PDB file of C-alpha atoms in Angstrom:
ATOM      1  CA  MET A   1      82.603  93.163  87.695  1.00  0.00           C
ATOM      2  CA  ALA A   2      84.850  91.323  85.314  1.00  0.00           C
ATOM      3  CA  ASP A   3      84.264  87.929  83.779  1.00  0.00           C
ATOM      4  CA  SER A   4      86.946  85.668  85.243  1.00  0.00           C
ATOM      5  CA  ALA A   5      85.799  82.582  83.298  1.00  0.00           C
ATOM      6  CA  PRO A   6      88.928  82.431  81.099  1.00  0.00           C
ATOM      7  CA  PHE A   7      90.956  81.427  84.172  1.00  0.00           C
ATOM      8  CA  ALA A   8      90.564  78.720  86.782  1.00  0.00           C
ATOM      9  CA  PRO A   9      90.016  79.948  90.362  1.00  0.00           C
ATOM     10  CA  PRO A  10      93.083  80.105  92.648  1.00  0.00           C
ATOM     11  CA  ALA A  11      93.935  76.917  94.494  1.00  0.00           C
ATOM     12  CA  GLY A  12      95.439  76.922  97.996  1.00  0.00           C
ATOM     13  CA  ALA A  13      98.437  79.055  98.958  1.00  0.00           C
ATOM     14  CA  ALA A  14     101.011  76.362  98.164  1.00  0.00           C
ATOM     15  CA  GLU A  15      99.782  75.853  94.603  1.00  0.00           C
ATOM     16  CA  LEU A  16      99.328  79.609  94.127  1.00  0.00           C
ATOM     17  CA  GLU A  17     102.954  80.304  95.072  1.00  0.00           C
ATOM     18  CA  ASP A  18     104.801  77.190  93.998  1.00  0.00           C
ATOM     19  CA  GLY A  19     102.682  75.776  91.192  1.00  0.00           C
ATOM     20  CA  THR A  20     102.715  76.251  87.433  1.00  0.00           C
ATOM     21  CA  ALA A  21      98.979  76.885  87.028  1.00  0.00           C
ATOM     22  CA  LEU A  22      97.999  80.412  86.018  1.00  0.00           C
ATOM     23  CA  THR A  23      95.185  81.134  88.501  1.00  0.00           C
ATOM     24  CA  PRO A  24      95.079  84.929  88.912  1.00  0.00           C
ATOM     25  CA  LYS A  25      93.639  86.232  92.175  1.00  0.00           C
ATOM     26  CA  PHE A  26      91.263  88.947  90.995  1.00  0.00           C
ATOM     27  CA  ASP A  27      90.101  91.429  93.648  1.00  0.00           C
ATOM     28  CA  ALA A  28      86.506  92.285  94.538  1.00  0.00           C
ATOM     29  CA  GLU A  29      86.310  94.395  91.376  1.00  0.00           C
ATOM     30  CA  GLY A  30      87.643  91.539  89.245  1.00  0.00           C
ATOM     31  CA  LEU A  31      91.057  93.151  88.733  1.00  0.00           C
ATOM     32  CA  VAL A  32      94.751  92.455  89.147  1.00  0.00           C
ATOM     33  CA  THR A  33      97.386  95.187  89.322  1.00  0.00           C
ATOM     34  CA  ALA A  34      99.600  95.544  86.249  1.00  0.00           C
ATOM     35  CA  VAL A  35     102.995  97.247  86.254  1.00  0.00           C
ATOM     36  CA  ALA A  36     104.544  98.091  82.889  1.00  0.00           C
ATOM     37  CA  THR A  37     108.270  98.733  82.685  1.00  0.00           C
ATOM     38  CA  ASP A  38     110.367  99.853  79.747  1.00  0.00           C
ATOM     39  CA  ALA A  39     112.076  96.715  78.368  1.00  0.00           C
ATOM     40  CA  LYS A  40     115.229  98.725  77.618  1.00  0.00           C
ATOM     41  CA  SER A  41     115.658 101.169  80.516  1.00  0.00           C
ATOM     42  CA  GLY A  42     113.827  99.227  83.231  1.00  0.00           C
ATOM     43  CA  ASP A  43     111.921 102.383  84.197  1.00  0.00           C
ATOM     44  CA  VAL A  44     108.399 101.927  85.499  1.00  0.00           C
ATOM     45  CA  LEU A  45     106.150 103.422  82.842  1.00  0.00           C
ATOM     46  CA  MET A  46     102.728 103.021  84.440  1.00  0.00           C
ATOM     47  CA  VAL A  47     100.647 101.152  86.981  1.00  0.00           C
ATOM     48  CA  ALA A  48      97.167 100.116  85.881  1.00  0.00           C
ATOM     49  CA  HIS A  49      94.713  97.224  86.173  1.00  0.00           C
ATOM     50  CA  MET A  50      93.627  94.248  84.097  1.00  0.00           C
ATOM     51  CA  ASN A  51      90.416  92.272  84.329  1.00  0.00           C
ATOM     52  CA  ALA A  52      90.334  88.660  83.149  1.00  0.00           C
ATOM     53  CA  GLN A  53      89.566  89.658  79.587  1.00  0.00           C
ATOM     54  CA  ALA A  54      92.364  92.253  79.442  1.00  0.00           C
ATOM     55  CA  LEU A  55      94.825  89.736  80.875  1.00  0.00           C
ATOM     56  CA  ALA A  56      93.736  87.044  78.400  1.00  0.00           C
ATOM     57  CA  LYS A  57      93.982  89.477  75.461  1.00  0.00           C
ATOM     58  CA  THR A  58      97.439  90.654  76.561  1.00  0.00           C
ATOM     59  CA  ILE A  59      98.661  87.054  76.764  1.00  0.00           C
ATOM     60  CA  ALA A  60      97.107  86.130  73.428  1.00  0.00           C
ATOM     61  CA  THR A  61      98.152  89.165  71.405  1.00  0.00           C
ATOM     62  CA  GLY A  62     101.413  90.270  73.052  1.00  0.00           C
ATOM     63  CA  GLU A  63      99.985  93.816  73.137  1.00  0.00           C
ATOM     64  CA  ALA A  64      99.032  95.461  76.438  1.00  0.00           C
ATOM     65  CA  TRP A  65      95.323  95.589  77.239  1.00  0.00           C
ATOM     66  CA  TYR A  66      94.005  97.091  80.477  1.00  0.00           C
ATOM     67  CA  TYR A  67      90.722  97.745  82.239  1.00  0.00           C
ATOM     68  CA  SER A  68      89.897 101.363  83.001  1.00  0.00           C
ATOM     69  CA  ARG A  69      88.234 101.704  86.384  1.00  0.00           C
ATOM     70  CA  SER A  70      87.134 105.265  85.667  1.00  0.00           C
ATOM     71  CA  ARG A  71      85.657 104.465  82.262  1.00  0.00           C
ATOM     72  CA  ARG A  72      84.579 100.935  83.249  1.00  0.00           C
ATOM     73  CA  ALA A  73      85.836  99.640  79.940  1.00  0.00           C
ATOM     74  CA  LEU A  74      88.347  97.287  78.423  1.00  0.00           C
ATOM     75  CA  TRP A  75      91.103  99.341  76.865  1.00  0.00           C
ATOM     76  CA  ARG A  76      93.826  98.519  74.385  1.00  0.00           C
ATOM     77  CA  LYS A  77      96.788 100.714  75.288  1.00  0.00           C
ATOM     78  CA  GLY A  78      97.382 103.132  72.426  1.00  0.00           C
ATOM     79  CA  GLU A  79      94.051 102.603  70.716  1.00  0.00           C
ATOM     80  CA  THR A  80      93.513 106.375  70.493  1.00  0.00           C
ATOM     81  CA  SER A  81      97.058 107.712  70.521  1.00  0.00           C
ATOM     82  CA  GLY A  82      98.877 104.956  68.645  1.00  0.00           C
ATOM     83  CA  HIS A  83     101.224 104.693  71.639  1.00  0.00           C
ATOM     84  CA  THR A  84     100.949 100.944  71.946  1.00  0.00           C
ATOM     85  CA  GLN A  85     102.950  98.614  74.179  1.00  0.00           C
ATOM     86  CA  ARG A  86     104.419  95.429  72.740  1.00  0.00           C
ATOM     87  CA  VAL A  87     104.914  92.954  75.574  1.00  0.00           C
ATOM     88  CA  VAL A  88     108.379  91.385  75.608  1.00  0.00           C
ATOM     89  CA  GLU A  89     107.855  89.379  78.802  1.00  0.00           C
ATOM     90  CA  MET A  90     105.123  88.880  81.402  1.00  0.00           C
ATOM     91  CA  ARG A  91     105.724  87.842  84.999  1.00  0.00           C
ATOM     92  CA  ILE A  92     103.210  87.118  87.767  1.00  0.00           C
ATOM     93  CA  ASP A  93     103.849  87.526  91.478  1.00  0.00           C
ATOM     94  CA  CYS A  94     103.837  85.047  94.339  1.00  0.00           C
ATOM     95  CA  ASP A  95     100.153  85.344  95.213  1.00  0.00           C
ATOM     96  CA  GLN A  96      99.083  85.957  91.607  1.00  0.00           C
ATOM     97  CA  ASP A  97      97.348  89.281  92.178  1.00  0.00           C
ATOM     98  CA  ALA A  98      99.825  91.389  90.195  1.00  0.00           C
ATOM     99  CA  VAL A  99     101.530  91.095  86.827  1.00  0.00           C
ATOM    100  CA  TRP A 100     104.664  92.785  85.575  1.00  0.00           C
ATOM    101  CA  ILE A 101     105.018  93.357  81.846  1.00  0.00           C
ATOM    102  CA  LYS A 102     108.222  94.483  80.159  1.00  0.00           C
ATOM    103  CA  VAL A 103     107.173  96.475  77.110  1.00  0.00           C
ATOM    104  CA  GLU A 104     108.418  98.237  74.037  1.00  0.00           C
ATOM    105  CA  GLN A 105     106.604 101.542  74.402  1.00  0.00           C
ATOM    106  CA  ILE A 106     105.812 103.673  71.348  1.00  0.00           C
ATOM    107  CA  ALA A 107     106.357 107.395  72.201  1.00  0.00           C
ATOM    108  CA  GLY A 108     105.134 107.666  75.809  1.00  0.00           C
ATOM    109  CA  ALA A 109     102.926 105.781  78.257  1.00  0.00           C
ATOM    110  CA  CYS A 110     101.533 108.763  80.147  1.00  0.00           C
ATOM    111  CA  HIS A 111      98.455 110.683  79.015  1.00  0.00           C
ATOM    112  CA  THR A 112     100.236 113.889  80.086  1.00  0.00           C
ATOM    113  CA  GLY A 113     102.797 113.407  77.310  1.00  0.00           C
ATOM    114  CA  ARG A 114     105.662 111.959  79.313  1.00  0.00           C
ATOM    115  CA  ARG A 115     107.439 108.687  78.605  1.00  0.00           C
ATOM    116  CA  SER A 116     106.500 107.457  82.119  1.00  0.00           C
ATOM    117  CA  CYS A 117     103.654 108.381  84.460  1.00  0.00           C
ATOM    118  CA  PHE A 118     106.281 108.654  87.213  1.00  0.00           C
ATOM    119  CA  TYR A 119     107.784 111.949  86.036  1.00  0.00           C
ATOM    120  CA  ARG A 120     108.009 113.576  89.491  1.00  0.00           C
ATOM    121  CA  ALA A 121     110.323 112.683  92.355  1.00  0.00           C
ATOM    122  CA  VAL A 122     109.337 112.886  96.018  1.00  0.00           C
ATOM    123  CA  PRO A 123     112.249 114.272  98.047  1.00  0.00           C
ATOM    124  CA  LEU A 124     113.360 111.946 100.836  1.00  0.00           C
ATOM    125  CA  GLY A 125     114.379 112.884 104.364  1.00  0.00           C
ATOM    126  CA  THR A 126     111.513 115.245 105.125  1.00  0.00           C
ATOM    127  CA  ALA A 127     110.507 114.739 108.764  1.00  0.00           C
ATOM    128  CA  GLU A 128     107.380 112.631 109.222  1.00  0.00           C
ATOM    129  CA  GLY A 129     105.406 115.576 110.564  1.00  0.00           C
ATOM    130  CA  ASP A 130     106.393 117.841 107.680  1.00  0.00           C
ATOM    131  CA  VAL A 131     105.621 115.667 104.637  1.00  0.00           C
ATOM    132  CA  ARG A 132     102.571 117.779 103.897  1.00  0.00           C
ATOM    133  CA  GLY A 133     104.936 120.497 102.721  1.00  0.00           C
ATOM    134  CA  ALA A 134     107.150 118.273 100.521  1.00  0.00           C
ATOM    135  CA  LYS A 135     107.674 119.694  97.037  1.00  0.00           C
ATOM    136  CA  LEU A 136     107.678 117.336  94.073  1.00  0.00           C
ATOM    137  CA  GLU A 137     110.534 117.695  91.592  1.00  0.00           C
ATOM    138  CA  PHE A 138     109.919 117.323  87.868  1.00  0.00           C
ATOM    139  CA  ARG A 139     112.379 114.913  86.286  1.00  0.00           C
ATOM    140  CA  ASP A 140     111.037 114.055  82.826  1.00  0.00           C
ATOM    141  CA  ALA A 141     110.030 116.406  80.013  1.00  0.00           C
ATOM    142  CA  ARG A 142     107.156 115.684  77.653  1.00  0.00           C
ATOM    143  CA  VAL A 143     107.968 113.468  74.661  1.00  0.00           C
ATOM    144  CA  PHE A 144     104.692 114.126  72.831  1.00  0.00           C
ATOM    145  CA  ASP A 145     101.880 116.676  72.786  1.00  0.00           C
ATOM    146  CA  PRO A 146      98.908 115.130  74.606  1.00  0.00           C
ATOM    147  CA  LYS A 147      96.394 117.432  72.881  1.00  0.00           C
ATOM    148  CA  ALA A 148      97.567 116.269  69.472  1.00  0.00           C
ATOM    149  CA  ALA A 149      97.671 112.610  70.532  1.00  0.00           C
ATOM    150  CA  TYR A 150      94.329 112.356  72.282  1.00  0.00           C
ATOM    151  CA  GLY A 151      92.239 115.289  71.256  1.00  0.00           C
ATOM    152  CA  LYS A 152      90.345 116.557  74.265  1.00  0.00           C
ATOM    153  CA  GLY A 153      88.699 114.678  77.085  1.00  0.00           C
ATOM    154  CA  SER A 154      90.350 111.299  76.742  1.00  0.00           C
ATOM    155  CA  SER A 155      92.846 109.992  79.239  1.00  0.00           C
ATOM    156  CA  HIS A 156      95.180 107.022  79.648  1.00  0.00           C
ATOM    157  CA  SER A 157      94.692 105.513  76.240  1.00  0.00           C
TER     158      SER A 157
ATOM    159  CA  MET B   1      90.952 103.023 107.254  1.00  0.00           C
ATOM    160  CA  ALA B   2      94.216 104.902 107.215  1.00  0.00           C
ATOM    161  CA  ASP B   3      94.890 108.270 108.726  1.00  0.00           C
ATOM    162  CA  SER B   4      95.575 110.590 105.808  1.00  0.00           C
ATOM    163  CA  ALA B   5      96.141 113.650 107.975  1.00  0.00           C
ATOM    164  CA  PRO B   6      99.866 113.909 107.196  1.00  0.00           C
ATOM    165  CA  PHE B   7      98.994 114.932 103.640  1.00  0.00           C
ATOM    166  CA  ALA B   8      96.757 117.585 102.168  1.00  0.00           C
ATOM    167  CA  PRO B   9      93.809 116.324 100.104  1.00  0.00           C
ATOM    168  CA  PRO B  10      94.223 116.213  96.309  1.00  0.00           C
ATOM    169  CA  ALA B  11      93.364 119.399  94.451  1.00  0.00           C
ATOM    170  CA  GLY B  12      91.842 119.355  90.957  1.00  0.00           C
ATOM    171  CA  ALA B  13      93.244 117.290  88.095  1.00  0.00           C
ATOM    172  CA  ALA B  14      95.519 120.052  86.786  1.00  0.00           C
ATOM    173  CA  GLU B  15      97.267 120.554  90.136  1.00  0.00           C
ATOM    174  CA  LEU B  16      97.397 116.802  90.759  1.00  0.00           C
ATOM    175  CA  GLU B  17      99.209 116.182  87.461  1.00  0.00           C
ATOM    176  CA  ASP B  18     101.170 119.358  86.859  1.00  0.00           C
ATOM    177  CA  GLY B  19     101.740 120.744  90.346  1.00  0.00           C
ATOM    178  CA  THR B  20     104.524 120.315  92.866  1.00  0.00           C
ATOM    179  CA  ALA B  21     102.279 119.622  95.874  1.00  0.00           C
ATOM    180  CA  LEU B  22     102.435 116.085  97.247  1.00  0.00           C
ATOM    181  CA  THR B  23      98.727 115.267  97.593  1.00  0.00           C
ATOM    182  CA  PRO B  24      98.422 111.477  97.368  1.00  0.00           C
ATOM    183  CA  LYS B  25      95.083 110.121  96.186  1.00  0.00           C
ATOM    184  CA  PHE B  26      94.366 107.348  98.697  1.00  0.00           C
ATOM    185  CA  ASP B  27      91.703 104.820  97.708  1.00  0.00           C
ATOM    186  CA  ALA B  28      88.605 103.870  99.724  1.00  0.00           C
ATOM    187  CA  GLU B  29      90.833 101.788 102.016  1.00  0.00           C
ATOM    188  CA  GLY B  30      93.246 104.683 102.518  1.00  0.00           C
ATOM    189  CA  LEU B  31      95.983 103.161 100.364  1.00  0.00           C
ATOM    190  CA  VAL B  32      98.188 103.942  97.389  1.00  0.00           C
ATOM    191  CA  THR B  33      99.910 101.261  95.308  1.00  0.00           C
ATOM    192  CA  ALA B  34     103.679 100.991  95.794  1.00  0.00           C
ATOM    193  CA  VAL B  35     106.032  99.357  93.291  1.00  0.00           C
ATOM    194  CA  ALA B  36     109.564  98.576  94.452  1.00  0.00           C
ATOM    195  CA  THR B  37     112.270  98.017  91.859  1.00  0.00           C
ATOM    196  CA  ASP B  38     115.878  96.961  92.330  1.00  0.00           C
ATOM    197  CA  ALA B  39     117.980 100.126  92.058  1.00  0.00           C
ATOM    198  CA  LYS B  40     120.722  98.223  90.243  1.00  0.00           C
ATOM    199  CA  SER B  41     118.956  95.743  87.932  1.00  0.00           C
ATOM    200  CA  GLY B  42     115.683  97.616  87.423  1.00  0.00           C
ATOM    201  CA  ASP B  43     113.729  94.415  88.130  1.00  0.00           C
ATOM    202  CA  VAL B  44     110.378  94.794  89.816  1.00  0.00           C
ATOM    203  CA  LEU B  45     110.810  93.260  93.273  1.00  0.00           C
ATOM    204  CA  MET B  46     107.297  93.576  94.674  1.00  0.00           C
ATOM    205  CA  VAL B  47     103.972  95.389  94.488  1.00  0.00           C
ATOM    206  CA  ALA B  48     102.389  96.367  97.777  1.00  0.00           C
ATOM    207  CA  HIS B  49     100.432  99.192  99.408  1.00  0.00           C
ATOM    208  CA  MET B  50     101.144 102.171 101.637  1.00  0.00           C
ATOM    209  CA  ASN B  51      98.745 104.060 103.832  1.00  0.00           C
ATOM    210  CA  ALA B  52      99.473 107.687 104.742  1.00  0.00           C
ATOM    211  CA  GLN B  53     101.594 106.695 107.728  1.00  0.00           C
ATOM    212  CA  ALA B  54     103.658 104.159 105.751  1.00  0.00           C
ATOM    213  CA  LEU B  55     104.224 106.723 103.015  1.00  0.00           C
ATOM    214  CA  ALA B  56     105.239 109.413 105.516  1.00  0.00           C
ATOM    215  CA  LYS B  57     107.609 107.017 107.313  1.00  0.00           C
ATOM    216  CA  THR B  58     109.178 105.899 104.031  1.00  0.00           C
ATOM    217  CA  ILE B  59     109.781 109.517 103.025  1.00  0.00           C
ATOM    218  CA  ALA B  60     111.141 110.440 106.450  1.00  0.00           C
ATOM    219  CA  THR B  61     113.403 107.443 107.043  1.00  0.00           C
ATOM    220  CA  GLY B  62     114.469 106.409 103.536  1.00  0.00           C
ATOM    221  CA  GLU B  63     113.498 102.828 104.468  1.00  0.00           C
ATOM    222  CA  ALA B  64     110.466 101.136 102.905  1.00  0.00           C
ATOM    223  CA  TRP B  65     107.338 100.897 105.064  1.00  0.00           C
ATOM    224  CA  TYR B  66     104.116  99.350 103.808  1.00  0.00           C
ATOM    225  CA  TYR B  67     100.611  98.610 105.000  1.00  0.00           C
ATOM    226  CA  SER B  68      99.555  94.964 105.032  1.00  0.00           C
ATOM    227  CA  ARG B  69      95.941  94.576 103.941  1.00  0.00           C
ATOM    228  CA  SER B  70      95.795  90.981 105.187  1.00  0.00           C
ATOM    229  CA  ARG B  71      97.259  91.780 108.601  1.00  0.00           C
ATOM    230  CA  ARG B  72      95.726  95.276 108.756  1.00  0.00           C
ATOM    231  CA  ALA B  73      98.982  96.643 110.092  1.00  0.00           C
ATOM    232  CA  LEU B  74     101.755  99.063 109.327  1.00  0.00           C
ATOM    233  CA  TRP B  75     104.816  97.080 108.341  1.00  0.00           C
ATOM    234  CA  ARG B  76     108.492  97.973 108.063  1.00  0.00           C
ATOM    235  CA  LYS B  77     109.896  95.845 105.260  1.00  0.00           C
ATOM    236  CA  GLY B  78     112.418  93.454 106.772  1.00  0.00           C
ATOM    237  CA  GLU B  79     111.388  93.938 110.404  1.00  0.00           C
ATOM    238  CA  THR B  80     111.269  90.152 110.884  1.00  0.00           C
ATOM    239  CA  SER B  81     113.705  88.888 108.274  1.00  0.00           C
ATOM    240  CA  GLY B  82     116.238  91.704 108.250  1.00  0.00           C
ATOM    241  CA  HIS B  83     115.655  91.993 104.496  1.00  0.00           C
ATOM    242  CA  THR B  84     115.159  95.739 104.501  1.00  0.00           C
ATOM    243  CA  GLN B  85     114.844  98.094 101.558  1.00  0.00           C
ATOM    244  CA  ARG B  86     116.848 101.333 101.487  1.00  0.00           C
ATOM    245  CA  VAL B  87     115.062 103.786  99.220  1.00  0.00           C
ATOM    246  CA  VAL B  88     117.342 105.435  96.680  1.00  0.00           C
ATOM    247  CA  GLU B  89     114.624 107.379  94.904  1.00  0.00           C
ATOM    248  CA  MET B  90     110.857 107.808  95.127  1.00  0.00           C
ATOM    249  CA  ARG B  91     108.617 108.815  92.239  1.00  0.00           C
ATOM    250  CA  ILE B  92     104.871 109.460  92.188  1.00  0.00           C
ATOM    251  CA  ASP B  93     102.600 109.029  89.192  1.00  0.00           C
ATOM    252  CA  CYS B  94     100.449 111.482  87.264  1.00  0.00           C
ATOM    253  CA  ASP B  95      97.297 111.106  89.346  1.00  0.00           C
ATOM    254  CA  GLN B  96      99.201 110.494  92.599  1.00  0.00           C
ATOM    255  CA  ASP B  97      97.679 107.138  93.441  1.00  0.00           C
ATOM    256  CA  ALA B  98     100.865 105.099  92.971  1.00  0.00           C
ATOM    257  CA  VAL B  99     104.489 105.469  94.025  1.00  0.00           C
ATOM    258  CA  TRP B 100     107.573 103.860  92.571  1.00  0.00           C
ATOM    259  CA  ILE B 101     110.548 103.329  94.860  1.00  0.00           C
ATOM    260  CA  LYS B 102     113.990 102.279  93.659  1.00  0.00           C
ATOM    261  CA  VAL B 103     115.550 100.310  96.487  1.00  0.00           C
ATOM    262  CA  GLU B 104     118.676  98.583  97.647  1.00  0.00           C
ATOM    263  CA  GLN B 105     117.249  95.220  98.704  1.00  0.00           C
ATOM    264  CA  ILE B 106     118.969  93.108 101.347  1.00  0.00           C
ATOM    265  CA  ALA B 107     118.812  89.379 100.334  1.00  0.00           C
ATOM    266  CA  GLY B 108     115.350  89.055  98.774  1.00  0.00           C
ATOM    267  CA  ALA B 109     112.018  90.867  98.742  1.00  0.00           C
ATOM    268  CA  CYS B 110     109.739  87.844  98.437  1.00  0.00           C
ATOM    269  CA  HIS B 111     108.500  85.883 101.452  1.00  0.00           C
ATOM    270  CA  THR B 112     109.004  82.692  99.371  1.00  0.00           C
ATOM    271  CA  GLY B 113     112.759  83.263  99.393  1.00  0.00           C
ATOM    272  CA  ARG B 114     113.221  84.748  95.949  1.00  0.00           C
ATOM    273  CA  ARG B 115     114.876  88.055  95.171  1.00  0.00           C
ATOM    274  CA  SER B 116     111.650  89.233  93.481  1.00  0.00           C
ATOM    275  CA  CYS B 117     108.022  88.225  93.940  1.00  0.00           C
ATOM    276  CA  PHE B 118     107.815  87.970  90.144  1.00  0.00           C
ATOM    277  CA  TYR B 119     109.758  84.711  89.818  1.00  0.00           C
ATOM    278  CA  ARG B 120     107.424  83.080  87.269  1.00  0.00           C
ATOM    279  CA  ALA B 121     106.896  83.999  83.628  1.00  0.00           C
ATOM    280  CA  VAL B 122     103.553  83.765  81.847  1.00  0.00           C
ATOM    281  CA  PRO B 123     104.076  82.411  78.311  1.00  0.00           C
ATOM    282  CA  LEU B 124     102.745  84.734  75.624  1.00  0.00           C
ATOM    283  CA  GLY B 125     100.902  83.797  72.454  1.00  0.00           C
ATOM    284  CA  THR B 126      98.426  81.345  74.004  1.00  0.00           C
ATOM    285  CA  ALA B 127      95.070  81.796  72.272  1.00  0.00           C
ATOM    286  CA  GLU B 128      92.532  83.846  74.245  1.00  0.00           C
ATOM    287  CA  GLY B 129      90.283  80.820  74.739  1.00  0.00           C
ATOM    288  CA  ASP B 130      93.124  78.622  75.982  1.00  0.00           C
ATOM    289  CA  VAL B 131      94.775  80.814  78.646  1.00  0.00           C
ATOM    290  CA  ARG B 132      93.270  78.636  81.371  1.00  0.00           C
ATOM    291  CA  GLY B 133      95.824  75.989  80.412  1.00  0.00           C
ATOM    292  CA  ALA B 134      98.874  78.287  80.324  1.00  0.00           C
ATOM    293  CA  LYS B 135     101.817  76.886  82.309  1.00  0.00           C
ATOM    294  CA  LEU B 136     103.930  79.279  84.352  1.00  0.00           C
ATOM    295  CA  GLU B 137     107.701  79.017  83.940  1.00  0.00           C
ATOM    296  CA  PHE B 138     109.981  79.417  86.952  1.00  0.00           C
ATOM    297  CA  ARG B 139     112.784  81.886  86.245  1.00  0.00           C
ATOM    298  CA  ASP B 140     114.368  82.742  89.610  1.00  0.00           C
ATOM    299  CA  ALA B 141     115.786  80.400  92.234  1.00  0.00           C
ATOM    300  CA  ARG B 142     115.548  81.064  95.957  1.00  0.00           C
ATOM    301  CA  VAL B 143     118.226  83.341  97.420  1.00  0.00           C
ATOM    302  CA  PHE B 144     117.347  82.615 101.063  1.00  0.00           C
ATOM    303  CA  ASP B 145     115.507  80.009 103.127  1.00  0.00           C
ATOM    304  CA  PRO B 146     112.121  81.483 104.083  1.00  0.00           C
ATOM    305  CA  LYS B 147     111.711  79.146 107.057  1.00  0.00           C
ATOM    306  CA  ALA B 148     114.977  80.354 108.551  1.00  0.00           C
ATOM    307  CA  ALA B 149     114.202  84.002 107.781  1.00  0.00           C
ATOM    308  CA  TYR B 150     110.641  84.186 109.042  1.00  0.00           C
ATOM    309  CA  GLY B 151     110.034  81.207 111.244  1.00  0.00           C
ATOM    310  CA  LYS B 152     106.562  79.865 110.555  1.00  0.00           C
ATOM    311  CA  GLY B 153     103.336  81.653 109.806  1.00  0.00           C
ATOM    312  CA  SER B 154     104.669  85.087 108.892  1.00  0.00           C
ATOM    313  CA  SER B 155     104.521  86.449 105.376  1.00  0.00           C
ATOM    314  CA  HIS B 156     105.706  89.458 103.413  1.00  0.00           C
ATOM    315  CA  SER B 157     107.864  91.001 106.089  1.00  0.00           C
TER     316      SER B 157
END
């Protein structure tokens, strides 16, 4: 469970959507969803989560911080690999449970070595009953060697 | 809880990340995260969720379907407002728990009347201890009248 003390609790729906107060709506695990896009290309690089502390650190430092659900730990993007994200702009959505950051990404965002985590396309037009057999199509090659960047065992950092 | 029968269960990490099988990793509620971006501008329009049926319908029809957690219902984007999303491309991320769709958005994606749900910026550089006082900055004007589009009481459709 995250410490949400840095932020005030959400007010009613009207203030949440039409107000200027930053009152993030953290979920039961204390998290908001965070989408990082490439400030130049607009491509979605990754989808992750922030707890209150990660959100506060991202705002304060202009570098992307996240919360790893699997490792249950605050995580500065690039702390192991050096593949940091400088935040150019942060937006928050209507009900304040998701943030969008436009970032300058060093090397690649994905722990598999790609620029973006979304390196495979899902073909469209497959009949609803046949989607089980849909074949993903690789679109992006690796831009770095994950073994060299992370050593072994680490992921998403 | 969503019916995940249309898809095969995820295999091990190697196949999940480096394979061509579409094996979405639905969470405890049966959902994956879905990020919709504007196919032309690259702007993030909205962040929502899909259950297995919404994902299968989106793939089959090339129109965005979601699952509303608040209404506990499958939801074709634009079914009330007419503000549909035609999917130009779908991507899935490394661990197959998030999809990115590039869409042609009719009018606006946000139930508040804006093109994007992310119509407010969060100022950067506020000290970590002072983020509670950060003031959001409105960046996007309304592109439609939500009362006319939805009537009263509806949201996010």
